[in-house]
Tab-separated table of C-alpha atoms (C1' of nucleotides) in Angstrom:
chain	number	residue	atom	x	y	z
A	593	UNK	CA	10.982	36.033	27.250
A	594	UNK	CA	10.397	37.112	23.579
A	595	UNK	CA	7.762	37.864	21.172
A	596	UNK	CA	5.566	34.646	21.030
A	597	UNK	CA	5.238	32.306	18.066
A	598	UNK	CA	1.438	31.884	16.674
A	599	UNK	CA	2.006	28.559	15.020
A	600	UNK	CA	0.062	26.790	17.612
A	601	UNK	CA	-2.342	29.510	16.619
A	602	UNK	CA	-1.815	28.875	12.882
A	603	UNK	CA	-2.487	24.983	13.330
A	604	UNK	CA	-5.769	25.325	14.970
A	605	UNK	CA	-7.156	27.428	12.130
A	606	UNK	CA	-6.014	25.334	9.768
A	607	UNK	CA	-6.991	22.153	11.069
A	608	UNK	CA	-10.453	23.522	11.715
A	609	UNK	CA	-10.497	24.781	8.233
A	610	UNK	CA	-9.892	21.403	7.073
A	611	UNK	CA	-11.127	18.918	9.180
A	612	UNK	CA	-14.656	20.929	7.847
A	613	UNK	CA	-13.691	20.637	4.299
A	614	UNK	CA	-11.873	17.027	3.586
A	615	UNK	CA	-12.938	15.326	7.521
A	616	UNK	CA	-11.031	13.999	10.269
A	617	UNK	CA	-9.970	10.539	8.784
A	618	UNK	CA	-8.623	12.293	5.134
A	619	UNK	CA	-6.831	15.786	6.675
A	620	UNK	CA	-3.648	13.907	7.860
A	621	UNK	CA	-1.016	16.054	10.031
A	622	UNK	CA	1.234	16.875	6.897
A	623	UNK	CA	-1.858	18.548	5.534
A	624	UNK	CA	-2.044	20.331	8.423
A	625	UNK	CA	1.186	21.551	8.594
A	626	UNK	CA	1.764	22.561	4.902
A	627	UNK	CA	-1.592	24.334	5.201
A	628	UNK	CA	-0.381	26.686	8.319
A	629	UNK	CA	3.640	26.295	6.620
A	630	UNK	CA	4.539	24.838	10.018
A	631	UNK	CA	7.449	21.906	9.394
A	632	UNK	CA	5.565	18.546	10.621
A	633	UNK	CA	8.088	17.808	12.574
A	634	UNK	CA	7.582	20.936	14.646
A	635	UNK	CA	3.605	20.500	14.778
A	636	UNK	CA	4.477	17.603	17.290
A	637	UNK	CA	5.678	20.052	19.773
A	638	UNK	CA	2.270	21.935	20.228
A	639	UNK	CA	0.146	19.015	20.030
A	640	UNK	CA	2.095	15.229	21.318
A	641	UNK	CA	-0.646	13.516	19.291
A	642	UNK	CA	-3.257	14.396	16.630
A	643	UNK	CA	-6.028	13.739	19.255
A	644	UNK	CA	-4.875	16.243	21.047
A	645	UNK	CA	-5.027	18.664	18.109
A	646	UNK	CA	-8.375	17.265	17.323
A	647	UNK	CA	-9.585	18.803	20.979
A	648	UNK	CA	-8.282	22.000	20.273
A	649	UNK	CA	-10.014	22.201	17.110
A	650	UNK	CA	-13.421	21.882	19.423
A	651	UNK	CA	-12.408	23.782	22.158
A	652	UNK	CA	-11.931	26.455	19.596
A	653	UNK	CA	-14.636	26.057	17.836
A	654	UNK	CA	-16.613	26.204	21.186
A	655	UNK	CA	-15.353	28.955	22.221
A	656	UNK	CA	-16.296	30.616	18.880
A	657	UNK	CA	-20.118	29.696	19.511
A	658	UNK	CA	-19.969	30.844	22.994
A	659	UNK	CA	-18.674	34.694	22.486
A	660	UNK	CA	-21.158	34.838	19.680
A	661	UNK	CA	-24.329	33.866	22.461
A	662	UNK	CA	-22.537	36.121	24.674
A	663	UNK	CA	-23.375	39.006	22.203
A	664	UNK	CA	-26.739	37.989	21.625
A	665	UNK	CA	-27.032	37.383	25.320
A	666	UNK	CA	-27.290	40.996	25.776
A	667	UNK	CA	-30.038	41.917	23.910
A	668	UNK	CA	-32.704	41.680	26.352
A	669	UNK	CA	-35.194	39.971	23.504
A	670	UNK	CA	-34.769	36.338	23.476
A	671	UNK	CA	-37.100	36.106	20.019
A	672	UNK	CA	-34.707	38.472	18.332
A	673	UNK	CA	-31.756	35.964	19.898
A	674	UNK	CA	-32.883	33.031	18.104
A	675	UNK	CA	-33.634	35.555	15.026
A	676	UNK	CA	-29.511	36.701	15.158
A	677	UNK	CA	-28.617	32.999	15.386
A	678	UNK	CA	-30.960	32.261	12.050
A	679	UNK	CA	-29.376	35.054	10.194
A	680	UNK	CA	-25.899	33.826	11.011
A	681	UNK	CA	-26.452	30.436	10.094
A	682	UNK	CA	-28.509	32.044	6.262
A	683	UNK	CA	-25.044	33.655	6.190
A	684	UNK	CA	-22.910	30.508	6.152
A	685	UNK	CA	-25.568	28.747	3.422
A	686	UNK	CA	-23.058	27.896	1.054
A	687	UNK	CA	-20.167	27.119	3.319
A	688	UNK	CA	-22.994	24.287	4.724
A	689	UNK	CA	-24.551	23.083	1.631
A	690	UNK	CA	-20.616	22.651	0.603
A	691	UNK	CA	-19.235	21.106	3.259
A	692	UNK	CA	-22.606	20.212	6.016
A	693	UNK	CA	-22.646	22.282	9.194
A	694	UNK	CA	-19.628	22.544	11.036
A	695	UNK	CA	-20.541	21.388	14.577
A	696	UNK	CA	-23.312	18.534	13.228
A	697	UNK	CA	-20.439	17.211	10.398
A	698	UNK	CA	-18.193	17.150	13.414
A	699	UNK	CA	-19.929	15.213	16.054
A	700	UNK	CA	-21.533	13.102	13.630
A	701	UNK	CA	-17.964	11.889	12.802
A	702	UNK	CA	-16.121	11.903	15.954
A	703	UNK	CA	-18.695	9.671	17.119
A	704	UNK	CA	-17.684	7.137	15.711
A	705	UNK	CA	-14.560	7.579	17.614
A	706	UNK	CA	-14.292	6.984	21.212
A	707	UNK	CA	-14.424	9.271	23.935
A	708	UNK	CA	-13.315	11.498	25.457
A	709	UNK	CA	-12.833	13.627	22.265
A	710	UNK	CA	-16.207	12.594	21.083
A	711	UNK	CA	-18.181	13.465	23.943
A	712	UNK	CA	-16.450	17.079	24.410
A	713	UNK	CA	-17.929	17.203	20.412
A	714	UNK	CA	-21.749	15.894	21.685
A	715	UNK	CA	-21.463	18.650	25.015
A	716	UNK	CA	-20.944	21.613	22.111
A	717	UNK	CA	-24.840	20.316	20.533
A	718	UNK	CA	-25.943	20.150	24.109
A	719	UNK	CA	-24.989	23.715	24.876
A	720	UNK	CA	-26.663	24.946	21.467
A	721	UNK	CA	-30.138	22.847	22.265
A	722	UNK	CA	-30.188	24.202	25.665
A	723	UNK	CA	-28.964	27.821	24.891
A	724	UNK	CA	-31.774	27.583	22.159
A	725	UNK	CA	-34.129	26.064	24.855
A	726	UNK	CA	-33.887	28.687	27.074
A	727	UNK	CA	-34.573	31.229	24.650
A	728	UNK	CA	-38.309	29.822	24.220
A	729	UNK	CA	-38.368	29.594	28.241
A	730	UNK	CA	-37.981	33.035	28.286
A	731	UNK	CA	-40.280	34.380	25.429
A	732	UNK	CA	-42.636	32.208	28.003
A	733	UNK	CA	-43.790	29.316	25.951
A	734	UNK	CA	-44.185	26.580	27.919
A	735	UNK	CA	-43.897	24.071	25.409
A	736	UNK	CA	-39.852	25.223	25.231
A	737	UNK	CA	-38.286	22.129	25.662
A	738	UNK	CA	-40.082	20.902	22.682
A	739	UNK	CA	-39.284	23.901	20.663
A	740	UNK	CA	-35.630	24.114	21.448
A	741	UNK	CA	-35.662	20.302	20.497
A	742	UNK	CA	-37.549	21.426	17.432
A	743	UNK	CA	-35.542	24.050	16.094
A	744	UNK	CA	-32.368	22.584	16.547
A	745	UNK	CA	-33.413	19.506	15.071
A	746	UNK	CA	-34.536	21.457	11.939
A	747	UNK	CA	-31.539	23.401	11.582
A	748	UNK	CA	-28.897	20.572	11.901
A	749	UNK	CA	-31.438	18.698	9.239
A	750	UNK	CA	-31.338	21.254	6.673
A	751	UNK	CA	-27.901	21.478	6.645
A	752	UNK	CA	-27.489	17.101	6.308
A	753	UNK	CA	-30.364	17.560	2.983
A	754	UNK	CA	-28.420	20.986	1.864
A	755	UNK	CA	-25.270	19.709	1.602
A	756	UNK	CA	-26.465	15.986	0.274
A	757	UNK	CA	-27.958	18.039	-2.508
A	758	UNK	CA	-25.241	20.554	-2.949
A	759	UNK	CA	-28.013	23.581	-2.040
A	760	UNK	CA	-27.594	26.395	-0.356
A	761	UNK	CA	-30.955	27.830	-1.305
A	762	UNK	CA	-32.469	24.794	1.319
A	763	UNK	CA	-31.110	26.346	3.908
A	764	UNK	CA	-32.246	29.803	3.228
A	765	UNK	CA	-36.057	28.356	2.122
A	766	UNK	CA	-35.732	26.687	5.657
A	767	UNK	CA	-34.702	29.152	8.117
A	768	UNK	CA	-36.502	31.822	6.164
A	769	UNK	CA	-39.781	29.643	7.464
A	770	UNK	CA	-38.124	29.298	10.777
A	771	UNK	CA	-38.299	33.308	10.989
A	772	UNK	CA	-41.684	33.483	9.903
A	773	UNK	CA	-42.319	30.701	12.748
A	774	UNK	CA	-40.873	32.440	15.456
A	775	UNK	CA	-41.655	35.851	14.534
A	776	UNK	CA	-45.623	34.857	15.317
A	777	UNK	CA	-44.797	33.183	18.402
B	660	UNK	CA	-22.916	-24.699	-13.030
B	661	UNK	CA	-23.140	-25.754	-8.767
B	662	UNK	CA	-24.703	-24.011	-6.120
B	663	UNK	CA	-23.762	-20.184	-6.006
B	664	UNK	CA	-21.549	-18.946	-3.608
B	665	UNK	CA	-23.563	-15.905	-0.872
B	666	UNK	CA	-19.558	-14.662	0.046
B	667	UNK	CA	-20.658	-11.435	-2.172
B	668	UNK	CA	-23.600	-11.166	-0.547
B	669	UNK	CA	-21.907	-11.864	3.296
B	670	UNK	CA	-19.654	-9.011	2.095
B	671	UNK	CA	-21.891	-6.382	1.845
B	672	UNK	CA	-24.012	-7.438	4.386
B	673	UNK	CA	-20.843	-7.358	6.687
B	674	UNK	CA	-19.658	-3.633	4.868
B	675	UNK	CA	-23.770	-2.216	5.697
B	676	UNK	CA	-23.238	-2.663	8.753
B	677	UNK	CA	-20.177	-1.949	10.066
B	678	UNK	CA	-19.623	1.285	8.337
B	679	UNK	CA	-22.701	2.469	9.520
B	680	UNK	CA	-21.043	1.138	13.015
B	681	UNK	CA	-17.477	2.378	12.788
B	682	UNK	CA	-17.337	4.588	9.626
B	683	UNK	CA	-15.984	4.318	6.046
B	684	UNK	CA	-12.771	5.317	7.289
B	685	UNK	CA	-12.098	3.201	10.560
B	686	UNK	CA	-13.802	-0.028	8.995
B	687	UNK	CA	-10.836	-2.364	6.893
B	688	UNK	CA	-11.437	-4.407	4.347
B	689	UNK	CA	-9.945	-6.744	6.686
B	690	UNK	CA	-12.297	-6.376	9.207
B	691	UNK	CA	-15.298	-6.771	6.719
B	692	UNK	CA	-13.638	-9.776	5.523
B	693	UNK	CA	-12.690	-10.927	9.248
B	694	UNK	CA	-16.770	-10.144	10.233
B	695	UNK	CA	-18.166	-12.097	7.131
B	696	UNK	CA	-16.001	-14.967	7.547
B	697	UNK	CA	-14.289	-14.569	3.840
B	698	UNK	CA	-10.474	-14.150	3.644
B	699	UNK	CA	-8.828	-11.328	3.277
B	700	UNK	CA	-7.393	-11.764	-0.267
B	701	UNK	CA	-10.865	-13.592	-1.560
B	702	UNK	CA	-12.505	-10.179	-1.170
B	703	UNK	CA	-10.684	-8.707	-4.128
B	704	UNK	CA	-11.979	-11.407	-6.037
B	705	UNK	CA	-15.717	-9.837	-5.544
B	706	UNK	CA	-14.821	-6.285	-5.266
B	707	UNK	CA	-11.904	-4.604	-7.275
B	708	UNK	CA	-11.390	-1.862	-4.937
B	709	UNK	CA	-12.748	-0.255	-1.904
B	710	UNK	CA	-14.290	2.290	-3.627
B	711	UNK	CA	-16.504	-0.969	-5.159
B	712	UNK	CA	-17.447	-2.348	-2.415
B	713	UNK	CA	-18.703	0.805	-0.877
B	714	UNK	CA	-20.565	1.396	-4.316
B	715	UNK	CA	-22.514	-1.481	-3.865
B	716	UNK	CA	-23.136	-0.807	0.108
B	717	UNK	CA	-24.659	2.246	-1.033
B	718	UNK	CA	-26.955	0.064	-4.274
B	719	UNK	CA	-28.343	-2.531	-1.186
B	720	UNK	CA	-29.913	0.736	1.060
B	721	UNK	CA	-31.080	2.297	-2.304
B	722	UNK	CA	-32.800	-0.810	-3.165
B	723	UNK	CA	-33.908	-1.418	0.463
B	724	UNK	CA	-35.841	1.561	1.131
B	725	UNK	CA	-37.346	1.718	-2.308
B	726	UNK	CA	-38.648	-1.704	-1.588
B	727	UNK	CA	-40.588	-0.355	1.412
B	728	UNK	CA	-41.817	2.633	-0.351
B	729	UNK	CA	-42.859	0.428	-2.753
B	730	UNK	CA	-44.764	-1.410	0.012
B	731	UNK	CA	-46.588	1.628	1.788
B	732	UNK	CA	-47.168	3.120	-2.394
B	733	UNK	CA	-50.084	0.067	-2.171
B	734	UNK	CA	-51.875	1.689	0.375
B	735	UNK	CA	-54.330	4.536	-1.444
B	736	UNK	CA	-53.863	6.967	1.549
B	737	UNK	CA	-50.378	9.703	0.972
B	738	UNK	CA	-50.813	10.574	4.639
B	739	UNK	CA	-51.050	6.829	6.098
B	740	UNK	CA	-47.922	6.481	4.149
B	741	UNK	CA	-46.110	9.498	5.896
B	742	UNK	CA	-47.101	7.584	9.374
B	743	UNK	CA	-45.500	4.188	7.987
B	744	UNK	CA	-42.385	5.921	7.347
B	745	UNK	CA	-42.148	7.727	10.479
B	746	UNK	CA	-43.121	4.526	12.550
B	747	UNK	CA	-40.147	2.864	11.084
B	748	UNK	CA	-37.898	5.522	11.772
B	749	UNK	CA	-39.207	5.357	15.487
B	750	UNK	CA	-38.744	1.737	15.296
B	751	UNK	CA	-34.835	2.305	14.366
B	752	UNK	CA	-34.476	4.776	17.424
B	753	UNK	CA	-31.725	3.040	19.037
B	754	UNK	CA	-29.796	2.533	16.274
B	755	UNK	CA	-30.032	5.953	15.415
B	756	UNK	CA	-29.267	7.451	18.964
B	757	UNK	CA	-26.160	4.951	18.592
B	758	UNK	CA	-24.800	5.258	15.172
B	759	UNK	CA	-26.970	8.337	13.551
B	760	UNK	CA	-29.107	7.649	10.453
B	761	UNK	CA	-27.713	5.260	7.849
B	762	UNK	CA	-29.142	7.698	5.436
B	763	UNK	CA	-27.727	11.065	6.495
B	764	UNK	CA	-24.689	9.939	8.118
B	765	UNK	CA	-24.081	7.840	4.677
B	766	UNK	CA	-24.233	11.037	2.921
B	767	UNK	CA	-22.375	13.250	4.775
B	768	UNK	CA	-18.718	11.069	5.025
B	769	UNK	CA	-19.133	10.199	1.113
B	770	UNK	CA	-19.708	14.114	0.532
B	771	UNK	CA	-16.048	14.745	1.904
B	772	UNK	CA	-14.998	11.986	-0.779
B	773	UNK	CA	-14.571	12.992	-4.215
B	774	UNK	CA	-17.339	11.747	-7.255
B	775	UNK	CA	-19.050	8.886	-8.372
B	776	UNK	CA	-19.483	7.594	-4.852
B	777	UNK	CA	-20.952	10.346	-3.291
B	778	UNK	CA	-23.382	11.070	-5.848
B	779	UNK	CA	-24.950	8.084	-5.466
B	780	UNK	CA	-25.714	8.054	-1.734
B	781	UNK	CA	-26.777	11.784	-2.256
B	782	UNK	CA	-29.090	10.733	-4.483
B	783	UNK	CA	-30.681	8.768	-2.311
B	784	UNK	CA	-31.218	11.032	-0.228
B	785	UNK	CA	-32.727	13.154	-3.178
B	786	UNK	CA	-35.274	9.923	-3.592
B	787	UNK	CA	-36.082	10.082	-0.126
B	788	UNK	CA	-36.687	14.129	-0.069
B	789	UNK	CA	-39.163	13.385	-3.528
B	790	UNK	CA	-41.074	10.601	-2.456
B	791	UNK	CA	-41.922	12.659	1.130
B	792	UNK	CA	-42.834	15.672	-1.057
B	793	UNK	CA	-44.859	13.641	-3.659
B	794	UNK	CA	-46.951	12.516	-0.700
B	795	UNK	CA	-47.573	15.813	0.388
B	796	UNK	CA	-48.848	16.393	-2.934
B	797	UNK	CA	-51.021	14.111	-3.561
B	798	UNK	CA	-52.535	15.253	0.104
B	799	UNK	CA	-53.373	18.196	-1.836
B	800	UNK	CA	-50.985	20.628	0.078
B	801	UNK	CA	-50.914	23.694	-1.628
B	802	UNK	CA	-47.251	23.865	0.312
B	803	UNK	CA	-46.070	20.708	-0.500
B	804	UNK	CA	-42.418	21.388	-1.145
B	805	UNK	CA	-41.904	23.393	1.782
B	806	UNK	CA	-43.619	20.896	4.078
B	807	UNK	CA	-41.653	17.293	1.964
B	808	UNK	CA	-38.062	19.797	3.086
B	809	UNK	CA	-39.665	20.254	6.450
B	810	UNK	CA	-40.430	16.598	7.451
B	811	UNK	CA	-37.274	15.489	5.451
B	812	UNK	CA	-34.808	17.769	7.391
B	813	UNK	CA	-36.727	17.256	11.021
B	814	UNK	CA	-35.922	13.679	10.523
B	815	UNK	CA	-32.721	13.914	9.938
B	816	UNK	CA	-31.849	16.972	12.446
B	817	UNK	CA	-33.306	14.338	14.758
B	818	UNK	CA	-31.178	12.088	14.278
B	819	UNK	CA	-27.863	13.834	14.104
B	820	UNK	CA	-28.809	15.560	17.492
B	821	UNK	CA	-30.152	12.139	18.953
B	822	UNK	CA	-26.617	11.065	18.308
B	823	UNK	CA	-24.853	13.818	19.346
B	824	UNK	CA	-26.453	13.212	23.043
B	825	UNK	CA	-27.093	9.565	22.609
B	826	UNK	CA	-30.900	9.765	23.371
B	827	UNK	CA	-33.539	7.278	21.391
B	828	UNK	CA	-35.983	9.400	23.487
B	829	UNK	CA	-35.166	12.642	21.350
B	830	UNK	CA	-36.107	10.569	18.443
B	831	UNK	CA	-38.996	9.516	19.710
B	832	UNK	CA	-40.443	12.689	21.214
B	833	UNK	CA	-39.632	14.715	18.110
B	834	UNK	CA	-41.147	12.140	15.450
B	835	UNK	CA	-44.066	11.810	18.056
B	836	UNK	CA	-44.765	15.316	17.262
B	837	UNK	CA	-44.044	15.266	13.478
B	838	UNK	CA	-46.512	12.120	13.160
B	839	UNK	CA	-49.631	14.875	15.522
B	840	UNK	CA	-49.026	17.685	13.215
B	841	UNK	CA	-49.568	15.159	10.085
B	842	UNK	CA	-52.885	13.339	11.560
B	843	UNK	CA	-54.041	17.554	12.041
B	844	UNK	CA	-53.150	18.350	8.469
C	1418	DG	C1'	-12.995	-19.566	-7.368
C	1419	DT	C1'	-10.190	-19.682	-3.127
C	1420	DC	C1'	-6.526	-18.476	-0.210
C	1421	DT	C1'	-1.634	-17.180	1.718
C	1422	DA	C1'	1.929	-14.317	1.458
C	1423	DT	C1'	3.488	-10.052	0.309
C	1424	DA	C1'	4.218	-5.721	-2.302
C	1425	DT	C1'	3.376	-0.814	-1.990
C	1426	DG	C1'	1.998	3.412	-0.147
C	1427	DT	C1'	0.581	6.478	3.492
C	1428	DT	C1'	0.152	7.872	8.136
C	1429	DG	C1'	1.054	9.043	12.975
C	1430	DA	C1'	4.772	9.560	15.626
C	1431	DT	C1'	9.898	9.818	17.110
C	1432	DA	C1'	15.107	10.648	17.093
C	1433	DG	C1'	18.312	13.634	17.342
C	1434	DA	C1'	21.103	17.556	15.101
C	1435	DC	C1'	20.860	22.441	15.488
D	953	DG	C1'	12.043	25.845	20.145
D	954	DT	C1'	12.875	24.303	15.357
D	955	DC	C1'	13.472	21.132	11.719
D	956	DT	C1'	15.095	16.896	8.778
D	957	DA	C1'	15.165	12.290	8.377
D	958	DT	C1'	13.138	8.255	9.451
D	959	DC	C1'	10.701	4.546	11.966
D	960	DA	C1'	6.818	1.411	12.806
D	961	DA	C1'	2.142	0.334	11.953
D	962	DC	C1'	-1.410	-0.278	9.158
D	963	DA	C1'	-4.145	0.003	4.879
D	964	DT	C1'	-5.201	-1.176	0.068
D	965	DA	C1'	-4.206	-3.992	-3.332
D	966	DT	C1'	-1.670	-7.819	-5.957
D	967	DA	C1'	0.951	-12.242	-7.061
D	968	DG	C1'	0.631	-16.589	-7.725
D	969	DA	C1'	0.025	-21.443	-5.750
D	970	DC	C1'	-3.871	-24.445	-5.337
DNA sequence: GTCTATATGTTGATAGAC
DNA sequence: GTCTATCAACATATAGAC
């Protein structure tokens, strides 16, 4: 067995980078291939059809999200977890007031799809309301469920009125409130 | 001059609706013209392209909201007004947890399309981001524009993750709360 | 104004040589 | 495993009879 080939590797990223940019529906698999200079012929090996390359795309993305809370994870205050999530999100303001937040733009339109791609889409939100949930359990509010709901809500909305008005500056007047809320919890 | 033909207006009806359903992308003109009853080849005859027809989809919700703002601009009290336009949006909850919010979900498939279209359905949601504001104003809130972004982007963060996990009751509880902290302003 | 038939283009997917 | 050529399906849009 020889070296391995990272054109599956090369396909994911690019489909990721522009299923966020153009959507699902206009990114077509030739795009996809010319993007990561894989022959389209070829890209049928990795992935049989372009559902199946859709899934990776949010498996990937998932898995992205996840190591990220597994680094905040170990910071043993969950009020400066929620901050480090805030500040990364500030940080992709004009990727999101450009092309809307990556995991909202995505469920958003694979719902319209049918399952089971769309629902592996809806369980990545899920994860984020309840990994943001149970960071307000454990500062000890009991109103948590609420807030998780709350804060997620707001930052998937700024990023919808953001990128509907082409401003990244919404999302930083947003979440720079957000801070202020949390840090006088 | 005889009576006037409604096929127009069936057309756009049919369009509102099932784009909002299915998406710009996975609704045909066939299938508009198959749900409003007009044949396929008569639609051209109304709408020169696509890109028209979704034009004018996006002209009937402009006009359709501004009529109820228009409505709820007759009563004297901003803050009464807020609680009109969050009862409606409790009133659309299934629809929402369904198919997301015409408004937001509107915006954000015409954003990955390229100009005049998406403009327009951006602005709207401009309009809708002003008129919230401009009620907070004349409230006499000092913070006005922070609070009209607030409200603007909890409703729709609501709604995209009301979608995402298919709940009405997410819309509910988090508009329930919006609608509290108004009534304590 | 209305409708059928069809042109034209693009896409997802496959066949089969290498 | 890789790649070229191509198929089959479907979409937008048009032609032209009525």
């Amino acid at each position: 067995m020889g070296r391995v080939s990272d054109k599956r590797e090369r396909l994911v990223e690019s489909a990721t980078k522009l299923f966020h940019q153009a959507g699902l529906k206009d990114t077509s698999i030739a795009d996809i291939a010319e993007d990561s200079g894989v022959p389209l012929g070829n890209v049928y090996y990795y992935f049989k059809t372009k559902e199946d390359l859709v899934a990776a795309v949010i498996e990937q993305r998932t898995e992205a999200i996840k190591n990220e809370a597994r680094k905040w994870d170990e910071n043993p205050d969950p009020r400066q977890r929620l901050l480090n999530l805030l500040d990364l999100q500030v940080s992709k303001k004009d990727e999101i007031a450009q092309y809307g937040c990556p995991i909202g733009s995505m469920c958003q339109e694979l719902d319209k799809e049918r399952p089971p791609v769309a629902s592996e889409a809806d369980g990545l939100m899920e994860w984020v309301l309840k990994w943001i949930t149970r960071q307000f359990k454990e500062m000890g509010q009991k109103q948590a469920d609420q807030f998780g709901l709350q804060l997620t809500a707001a930052l998937q909305g700024c990023g919808v009125v953001a990128n509907a008005l082409k401003d990244p500056k919404i999302v930083e007047r947003e979440i720079a409130r957000l801070k202020t809320w949390i840090k006088e919890m």
